Amino acid sequence: MLYRMLADATVIVHLAFLGYVVVGGFLAWRWRRTIWLHVIAVTWGFSTVLFGFDCPLTHLENWARDRGGEALLPSSGFIDHYLTGVVYPENAVDLVRTLVAVAVLVSWAGFVRPWLRRRRHAAV
């Protein structure tokens, strides 16, 4: 029972991490010092997709599932198991990845905008 609860908690943490990757840059507009945490999260999140790095949360969930007598995640991983085909259709993977990247870039552009504005006004 404890291992199943750990697996479920890991899913929640994993989903929270993915949510933070998408919206953390917008949160940094309010809490400016958190931008570095967001840069790290985005670097890690995008690296798992672009370079195929293994996510330690997926390993933890699989370990807890195994100990709890549950089936392991498929080799395709967390996102394919919980999100692809559930939250968005399988044929929209590239679109979703693009939208996530756009959200991150827009949030970062909005983060640096006040700084650029101050520099421009200081130069005038």
Coordinates of N, CA, C and O in Angstrom, one line a residue:
M1 N 0.8 -1.2 0.0 CA 0.0 0.0 0.0 C 0.9 1.3 0.0 O 0.6 2.2 -0.7
L2 N 1.9 1.3 0.8 CA 2.8 2.4 0.9 C 3.5 2.7 -0.5 O 3.6 3.9 -0.9
Y3 N 3.9 1.7 -1.2 CA 4.5 1.8 -2.5 C 3.6 2.4 -3.5 O 3.9 3.2 -4.4
R4 N 2.3 1.9 -3.5 CA 1.3 2.5 -4.4 C 1.1 3.9 -4.1 O 0.9 4.7 -5.1
M5 N 1.1 4.3 -2.9 CA 0.9 5.7 -2.5 C 2.1 6.5 -3.0 O 1.9 7.7 -3.5
L6 N 3.3 6.0 -2.9 CA 4.5 6.7 -3.4 C 4.4 6.8 -4.9 O 4.8 7.9 -5.4
A7 N 4.0 5.8 -5.6 CA 3.8 5.9 -7.1 C 2.8 7.0 -7.4 O 3.1 7.8 -8.3
D8 N 1.7 7.0 -6.7 CA 0.7 8.1 -7.0 C 1.2 9.5 -6.7 O 1.0 10.4 -7.4
A9 N 2.0 9.6 -5.6 CA 2.6 10.9 -5.2 C 3.6 11.3 -6.3 O 3.7 12.5 -6.6
T10 N 4.3 10.4 -6.8 CA 5.3 10.7 -7.9 C 4.6 11.2 -9.1 O 5.1 12.1 -9.8
V11 N 3.5 10.6 -9.4 CA 2.7 11.1 -10.6 C 2.3 12.5 -10.4 O 2.5 13.4 -11.3
I12 N 1.9 12.9 -9.2 CA 1.4 14.2 -8.9 C 2.6 15.2 -9.0 O 2.5 16.3 -9.6
V13 N 3.8 14.8 -8.5 CA 5.0 15.6 -8.5 C 5.4 15.8 -10.0 O 5.8 16.9 -10.4
H14 N 5.3 14.7 -10.8 CA 5.7 14.8 -12.2 C 4.8 15.7 -12.9 O 5.3 16.5 -13.7
L15 N 3.5 15.6 -12.7 CA 2.6 16.5 -13.4 C 2.8 18.0 -13.0 O 2.7 18.9 -13.8
A16 N 3.1 18.2 -11.7 CA 3.4 19.6 -11.2 C 4.7 20.1 -11.9 O 4.7 21.3 -12.3
F17 N 5.7 19.3 -12.0 CA 6.9 19.7 -12.7 C 6.6 20.1 -14.2 O 7.1 21.1 -14.6
L18 N 5.8 19.2 -14.9 CA 5.5 19.6 -16.3 C 4.7 20.9 -16.3 O 4.9 21.7 -17.2
G19 N 3.8 21.1 -15.4 CA 3.0 22.3 -15.4 C 4.0 23.5 -15.1 O 3.8 24.6 -15.8
Y20 N 4.9 23.3 -14.3 CA 5.9 24.4 -14.0 C 6.8 24.7 -15.2 O 7.1 25.9 -15.5
V21 N 7.1 23.7 -16.0 CA 7.9 23.9 -17.2 C 7.1 24.8 -18.1 O 7.6 25.8 -18.7
V22 N 5.8 24.6 -18.2 CA 4.9 25.4 -19.1 C 4.7 26.8 -18.6 O 4.8 27.8 -19.4
V23 N 4.4 27.0 -17.3 CA 3.9 28.3 -16.8 C 4.9 29.0 -15.9 O 4.7 30.1 -15.5
G24 N 6.0 28.3 -15.5 CA 6.9 28.9 -14.5 C 7.5 30.2 -15.0 O 7.8 31.1 -14.1
G25 N 7.7 30.4 -16.2 CA 8.3 31.7 -16.7 C 7.3 32.8 -16.4 O 7.7 34.0 -16.1
F26 N 6.0 32.5 -16.6 CA 5.0 33.6 -16.2 C 5.0 33.8 -14.8 O 4.8 35.0 -14.3
L27 N 5.2 32.8 -13.9 CA 5.2 33.0 -12.5 C 6.4 33.9 -12.1 O 6.4 34.7 -11.2
A28 N 7.5 33.8 -12.9 CA 8.7 34.6 -12.7 C 8.5 36.1 -12.9 O 9.2 36.9 -12.5
W29 N 7.4 36.4 -13.7 CA 7.1 37.8 -13.8 C 6.8 38.5 -12.5 O 7.1 39.6 -12.3
R30 N 6.1 37.7 -11.6 CA 5.8 38.2 -10.3 C 6.9 37.9 -9.3 O 7.2 38.8 -8.5
W31 N 7.5 36.7 -9.3 CA 8.5 36.4 -8.4 C 9.8 36.2 -9.2 O 10.2 35.1 -9.6
R32 N 10.5 37.3 -9.5 CA 11.6 37.4 -10.4 C 12.7 36.5 -10.2 O 13.3 35.9 -11.1
R33 N 13.0 36.2 -8.9 CA 14.2 35.3 -8.6 C 13.9 33.9 -9.0 O 14.9 33.1 -9.1
T34 N 12.7 33.5 -9.2 CA 12.4 32.1 -9.6 C 12.8 31.8 -11.1 O 12.6 30.6 -11.5
I35 N 13.2 32.8 -11.8 CA 13.5 32.5 -13.2 C 14.6 31.5 -13.4 O 14.6 30.7 -14.3
W36 N 15.5 31.5 -12.4 CA 16.7 30.5 -12.5 C 16.2 29.1 -12.3 O 16.6 28.2 -13.0
L37 N 15.2 28.9 -11.4 CA 14.6 27.6 -11.2 C 13.9 27.2 -12.5 O 13.9 26.0 -12.9
H38 N 13.2 28.1 -13.1 CA 12.5 27.8 -14.3 C 13.5 27.5 -15.5 O 13.2 26.5 -16.2
V39 N 14.6 28.2 -15.6 CA 15.6 27.9 -16.6 C 16.1 26.4 -16.4 O 16.2 25.7 -17.4
I40 N 16.4 26.1 -15.2 CA 16.8 24.7 -14.9 C 15.7 23.7 -15.3 O 16.0 22.7 -15.9
A41 N 14.5 24.0 -14.9 CA 13.4 23.0 -15.2 C 13.2 22.9 -16.7 O 13.0 21.7 -17.2
V42 N 13.2 24.0 -17.4 CA 13.1 23.9 -18.9 C 14.2 23.2 -19.5 O 14.0 22.3 -20.4
T43 N 15.4 23.4 -19.1 CA 16.6 22.7 -19.6 C 16.5 21.2 -19.4 O 16.7 20.5 -20.3
W44 N 16.1 20.9 -18.2 CA 15.9 19.4 -17.9 C 14.8 18.8 -18.7 O 14.9 17.8 -19.4
G45 N 13.6 19.5 -18.7 CA 12.4 19.0 -19.4 C 12.7 18.9 -20.9 O 12.3 17.8 -21.5
F46 N 13.2 19.9 -21.5 CA 13.5 19.8 -22.9 C 14.6 18.8 -23.3 O 14.5 18.2 -24.3
S47 N 15.5 18.6 -22.4 CA 16.6 17.6 -22.6 C 16.1 16.2 -22.6 O 16.5 15.4 -23.4
T48 N 15.1 16.0 -21.8 CA 14.5 14.6 -21.8 C 13.8 14.3 -23.1 O 13.8 13.2 -23.6
V49 N 13.2 15.3 -23.7 CA 12.6 15.2 -25.0 C 13.6 15.2 -26.2 O 13.6 14.3 -27.0
L50 N 14.5 16.2 -26.2 CA 15.4 16.3 -27.3 C 16.5 15.3 -27.3 O 16.9 14.8 -28.4
F51 N 17.0 14.9 -26.1 CA 18.2 14.1 -26.1 C 17.9 12.7 -25.5 O 18.8 11.8 -25.4
G52 N 16.7 12.5 -25.0 CA 16.3 11.2 -24.5 C 16.8 10.9 -23.1 O 17.0 9.7 -22.8
F53 N 17.2 11.9 -22.3 CA 17.6 11.7 -21.0 C 16.5 11.0 -20.2 O 15.4 11.3 -20.4
D54 N 16.9 10.1 -19.3 CA 15.9 9.5 -18.4 C 15.5 10.4 -17.3 O 16.4 11.0 -16.7
C55 N 14.3 10.4 -17.0 CA 13.8 11.3 -15.8 C 13.8 10.5 -14.6 O 13.3 9.4 -14.5
P56 N 14.4 11.0 -13.5 CA 14.5 10.3 -12.2 C 13.1 10.0 -11.6 O 12.9 9.1 -10.9
L57 N 12.1 10.9 -11.9 CA 10.8 10.7 -11.4 C 10.1 9.5 -12.1 O 9.4 8.7 -11.4
T58 N 10.4 9.2 -13.3 CA 9.9 8.0 -14.0 C 10.5 6.8 -13.4 O 9.8 5.8 -13.1
H59 N 11.8 6.8 -13.1 CA 12.5 5.7 -12.4 C 11.9 5.5 -11.0 O 11.6 4.3 -10.6
L60 N 11.6 6.6 -10.3 CA 11.0 6.4 -8.9 C 9.6 5.8 -9.0 O 9.3 4.9 -8.2
E61 N 8.8 6.3 -10.0 CA 7.5 5.7 -10.1 C 7.5 4.3 -10.5 O 6.8 3.4 -9.9
N62 N 8.4 3.9 -11.4 CA 8.5 2.5 -11.8 C 9.0 1.6 -10.6 O 8.5 0.5 -10.4
W63 N 9.9 2.1 -9.8 CA 10.4 1.4 -8.7 C 9.3 1.2 -7.7 O 9.1 0.1 -7.2
A64 N 8.5 2.2 -7.4 CA 7.4 2.1 -6.5 C 6.3 1.2 -7.0 O 5.7 0.4 -6.3
R65 N 6.0 1.3 -8.3 CA 5.0 0.4 -8.9 C 5.4 -1.0 -8.8 O 4.6 -1.9 -8.5
D66 N 6.7 -1.3 -9.1 CA 7.2 -2.7 -9.0 C 7.1 -3.2 -7.6 O 6.6 -4.3 -7.4
R67 N 7.5 -2.4 -6.6 CA 7.4 -2.8 -5.2 C 5.9 -3.0 -4.7 O 5.6 -3.8 -3.9
G68 N 5.1 -2.2 -5.3 CA 3.6 -2.2 -5.0 C 2.8 -3.3 -5.8 O 1.6 -3.4 -5.6
G69 N 3.5 -4.0 -6.6 CA 2.8 -5.0 -7.4 C 2.1 -4.5 -8.6 O 1.2 -5.2 -9.1
E70 N 2.4 -3.3 -9.0 CA 1.7 -2.8 -10.2 C 2.5 -2.9 -11.4 O 3.8 -3.1 -11.4
A71 N 1.9 -2.8 -12.6 CA 2.6 -2.8 -13.9 C 3.5 -1.6 -14.0 O 3.1 -0.5 -13.6
L72 N 4.7 -1.7 -14.6 CA 5.6 -0.6 -14.8 C 5.0 0.3 -16.0 O 4.2 -0.2 -16.8
L73 N 5.5 1.5 -16.0 CA 5.2 2.4 -17.1 C 5.7 1.7 -18.4 O 6.8 1.1 -18.4
P74 N 5.1 2.0 -19.5 CA 5.7 1.5 -20.8 C 7.0 2.2 -21.0 O 7.3 3.3 -20.5
S75 N 7.8 1.6 -21.9 CA 9.2 2.1 -22.2 C 9.1 3.5 -22.8 O 10.1 4.3 -22.8
S76 N 7.9 3.9 -23.4 CA 7.8 5.2 -24.0 C 7.8 6.3 -22.9 O 8.0 7.5 -23.3
G77 N 7.5 6.0 -21.7 CA 7.6 6.9 -20.6 C 6.3 7.5 -20.1 O 5.2 7.2 -20.5
F78 N 6.6 8.5 -19.1 CA 5.5 9.1 -18.4 C 4.5 9.9 -19.3 O 3.3 9.7 -19.2
I79 N 5.1 10.8 -20.1 CA 4.2 11.6 -20.9 C 3.3 10.8 -21.9 O 2.1 11.0 -22.0
D80 N 3.9 9.8 -22.5 CA 3.2 9.0 -23.4 C 2.1 8.2 -22.7 O 1.0 8.0 -23.2
H81 N 2.4 7.8 -21.5 CA 1.4 7.0 -20.7 C 0.3 7.8 -20.2 O -0.9 7.4 -20.3
Y82 N 0.6 9.0 -19.6 CA -0.4 9.7 -18.9 C -1.1 10.9 -19.7 O -2.2 11.3 -19.4
L83 N -0.4 11.4 -20.7 CA -0.9 12.6 -21.4 C -1.2 12.3 -22.9 O -2.3 12.7 -23.3
T84 N -0.3 11.7 -23.6 CA -0.6 11.5 -25.0 C -1.7 10.5 -25.2 O -1.7 9.4 -24.7
G85 N -2.7 10.9 -25.9 CA -3.9 10.1 -26.2 C -4.9 10.2 -25.1 O -6.0 9.7 -25.2
V86 N -4.6 11.0 -24.0 CA -5.5 11.2 -22.9 C -5.9 12.7 -22.8 O -7.0 13.0 -22.9
V87 N -4.8 13.5 -22.7 CA -5.1 15.0 -22.6 C -5.1 15.6 -24.0 O -5.9 16.5 -24.3
Y88 N -4.3 15.0 -24.9 CA -4.3 15.5 -26.3 C -4.1 14.3 -27.2 O -3.6 13.2 -26.8
P89 N -4.6 14.3 -28.5 CA -4.5 13.2 -29.4 C -3.1 12.8 -29.7 O -2.2 13.7 -29.7
E90 N -2.9 11.6 -30.0 CA -1.5 11.1 -30.4 C -0.9 11.9 -31.6 O 0.3 12.1 -31.6
N91 N -1.8 12.3 -32.5 CA -1.2 12.9 -33.7 C -0.9 14.4 -33.4 O -0.5 15.1 -34.3
A92 N -1.1 14.9 -32.2 CA -0.8 16.3 -31.9 C 0.4 16.5 -31.0 O 0.7 17.6 -30.5
V93 N 1.3 15.5 -31.0 CA 2.5 15.6 -30.1 C 3.4 16.7 -30.5 O 3.8 17.5 -29.7
D94 N 3.6 16.8 -31.8 CA 4.5 17.9 -32.3 C 3.9 19.3 -32.1 O 4.6 20.2 -31.7
L95 N 2.6 19.4 -32.2 CA 1.9 20.7 -32.0 C 2.0 21.0 -30.5 O 2.3 22.2 -30.1
V96 N 1.8 20.1 -29.6 CA 1.9 20.3 -28.2 C 3.3 20.7 -27.8 O 3.5 21.7 -27.0
R97 N 4.3 20.0 -28.3 CA 5.7 20.4 -28.0 C 5.9 21.8 -28.5 O 6.6 22.6 -27.8
T98 N 5.4 22.2 -29.7 CA 5.6 23.5 -30.2 C 5.0 24.6 -29.3 O 5.5 25.6 -29.0
L99 N 3.7 24.3 -28.9 CA 3.0 25.2 -28.0 C 3.7 25.4 -26.7 O 3.7 26.5 -26.2
V100 N 4.3 24.3 -26.1 CA 5.0 24.4 -24.9 C 6.2 25.3 -25.1 O 6.5 26.2 -24.3
A101 N 7.0 25.1 -26.2 CA 8.1 25.9 -26.4 C 7.7 27.4 -26.6 O 8.4 28.3 -26.1
V102 N 6.7 27.6 -27.3 CA 6.2 29.0 -27.5 C 5.8 29.7 -26.2 O 6.2 30.8 -25.9
A103 N 5.1 28.9 -25.3 CA 4.7 29.4 -24.0 C 6.0 29.8 -23.2 O 6.0 30.9 -22.6
V104 N 7.0 29.0 -23.3 CA 8.2 29.3 -22.5 C 8.9 30.5 -23.1 O 9.3 31.4 -22.3
L105 N 9.0 30.6 -24.4 CA 9.7 31.7 -25.0 C 8.9 33.0 -24.8 O 9.5 34.1 -24.5
V106 N 7.6 33.0 -24.8 CA 6.8 34.2 -24.6 C 7.0 34.6 -23.1 O 7.1 35.8 -22.8
S107 N 7.0 33.6 -22.2 CA 7.1 34.0 -20.8 C 8.5 34.6 -20.5 O 8.6 35.5 -19.7
W108 N 9.5 34.1 -21.2 CA 10.9 34.6 -21.0 C 11.0 36.0 -21.6 O 11.6 36.9 -21.1
A109 N 10.3 36.2 -22.8 CA 10.3 37.5 -23.4 C 9.6 38.5 -22.5 O 10.1 39.7 -22.3
G110 N 8.5 38.1 -21.9 CA 7.8 39.0 -21.0 C 8.6 39.3 -19.7 O 8.5 40.3 -19.1
F111 N 9.5 38.3 -19.3 CA 10.3 38.5 -18.2 C 11.4 39.6 -18.4 O 11.6 40.4 -17.5
V112 N 12.0 39.6 -19.6 CA 13.1 40.5 -19.9 C 12.6 41.8 -20.4 O 13.3 42.8 -20.4
R113 N 11.3 41.9 -20.7 CA 10.8 43.2 -21.3 C 11.0 44.4 -20.4 O 11.4 45.4 -20.8
P114 N 10.6 44.3 -19.1 CA 10.8 45.5 -18.2 C 12.3 45.9 -18.1 O 12.6 47.1 -18.1
W115 N 13.2 44.9 -18.1 CA 14.6 45.2 -18.1 C 15.1 45.9 -19.3 O 15.8 46.9 -19.3
L116 N 14.6 45.5 -20.5 CA 14.9 46.1 -21.8 C 14.4 47.5 -21.8 O 15.0 48.5 -22.3
R117 N 13.2 47.7 -21.3 CA 12.5 49.0 -21.3 C 13.3 50.0 -20.4 O 13.5 51.1 -20.8
R118 N 13.8 49.5 -19.2 CA 14.6 50.4 -18.4 C 15.9 50.8 -19.1 O 16.3 51.9 -19.0
R119 N 16.5 49.8 -19.7 CA 17.8 50.1 -20.4 C 17.6 51.2 -21.5 O 18.4 52.1 -21.7
R120 N 16.5 51.0 -22.2 CA 16.2 51.9 -23.3 C 15.9 53.4 -22.8 O 16.4 54.3 -23.4
H121 N 15.2 53.4 -21.7 CA 14.9 54.8 -21.1 C 16.2 55.4 -20.5 O 16.3 56.6 -20.5
A122 N 17.0 54.6 -20.0 CA 18.3 55.1 -19.4 C 19.2 55.6 -20.5 O 20.0 56.5 -20.2
A123 N 19.2 55.0 -21.7 CA 20.0 55.4 -22.7 C 19.6 56.7 -23.4 O 20.3 57.4 -24.0
V124 N 18.3 57.1 -23.2 CA 17.8 58.3 -23.9 C 18.1 59.5 -23.1 O 18.5 59.8 -22.2

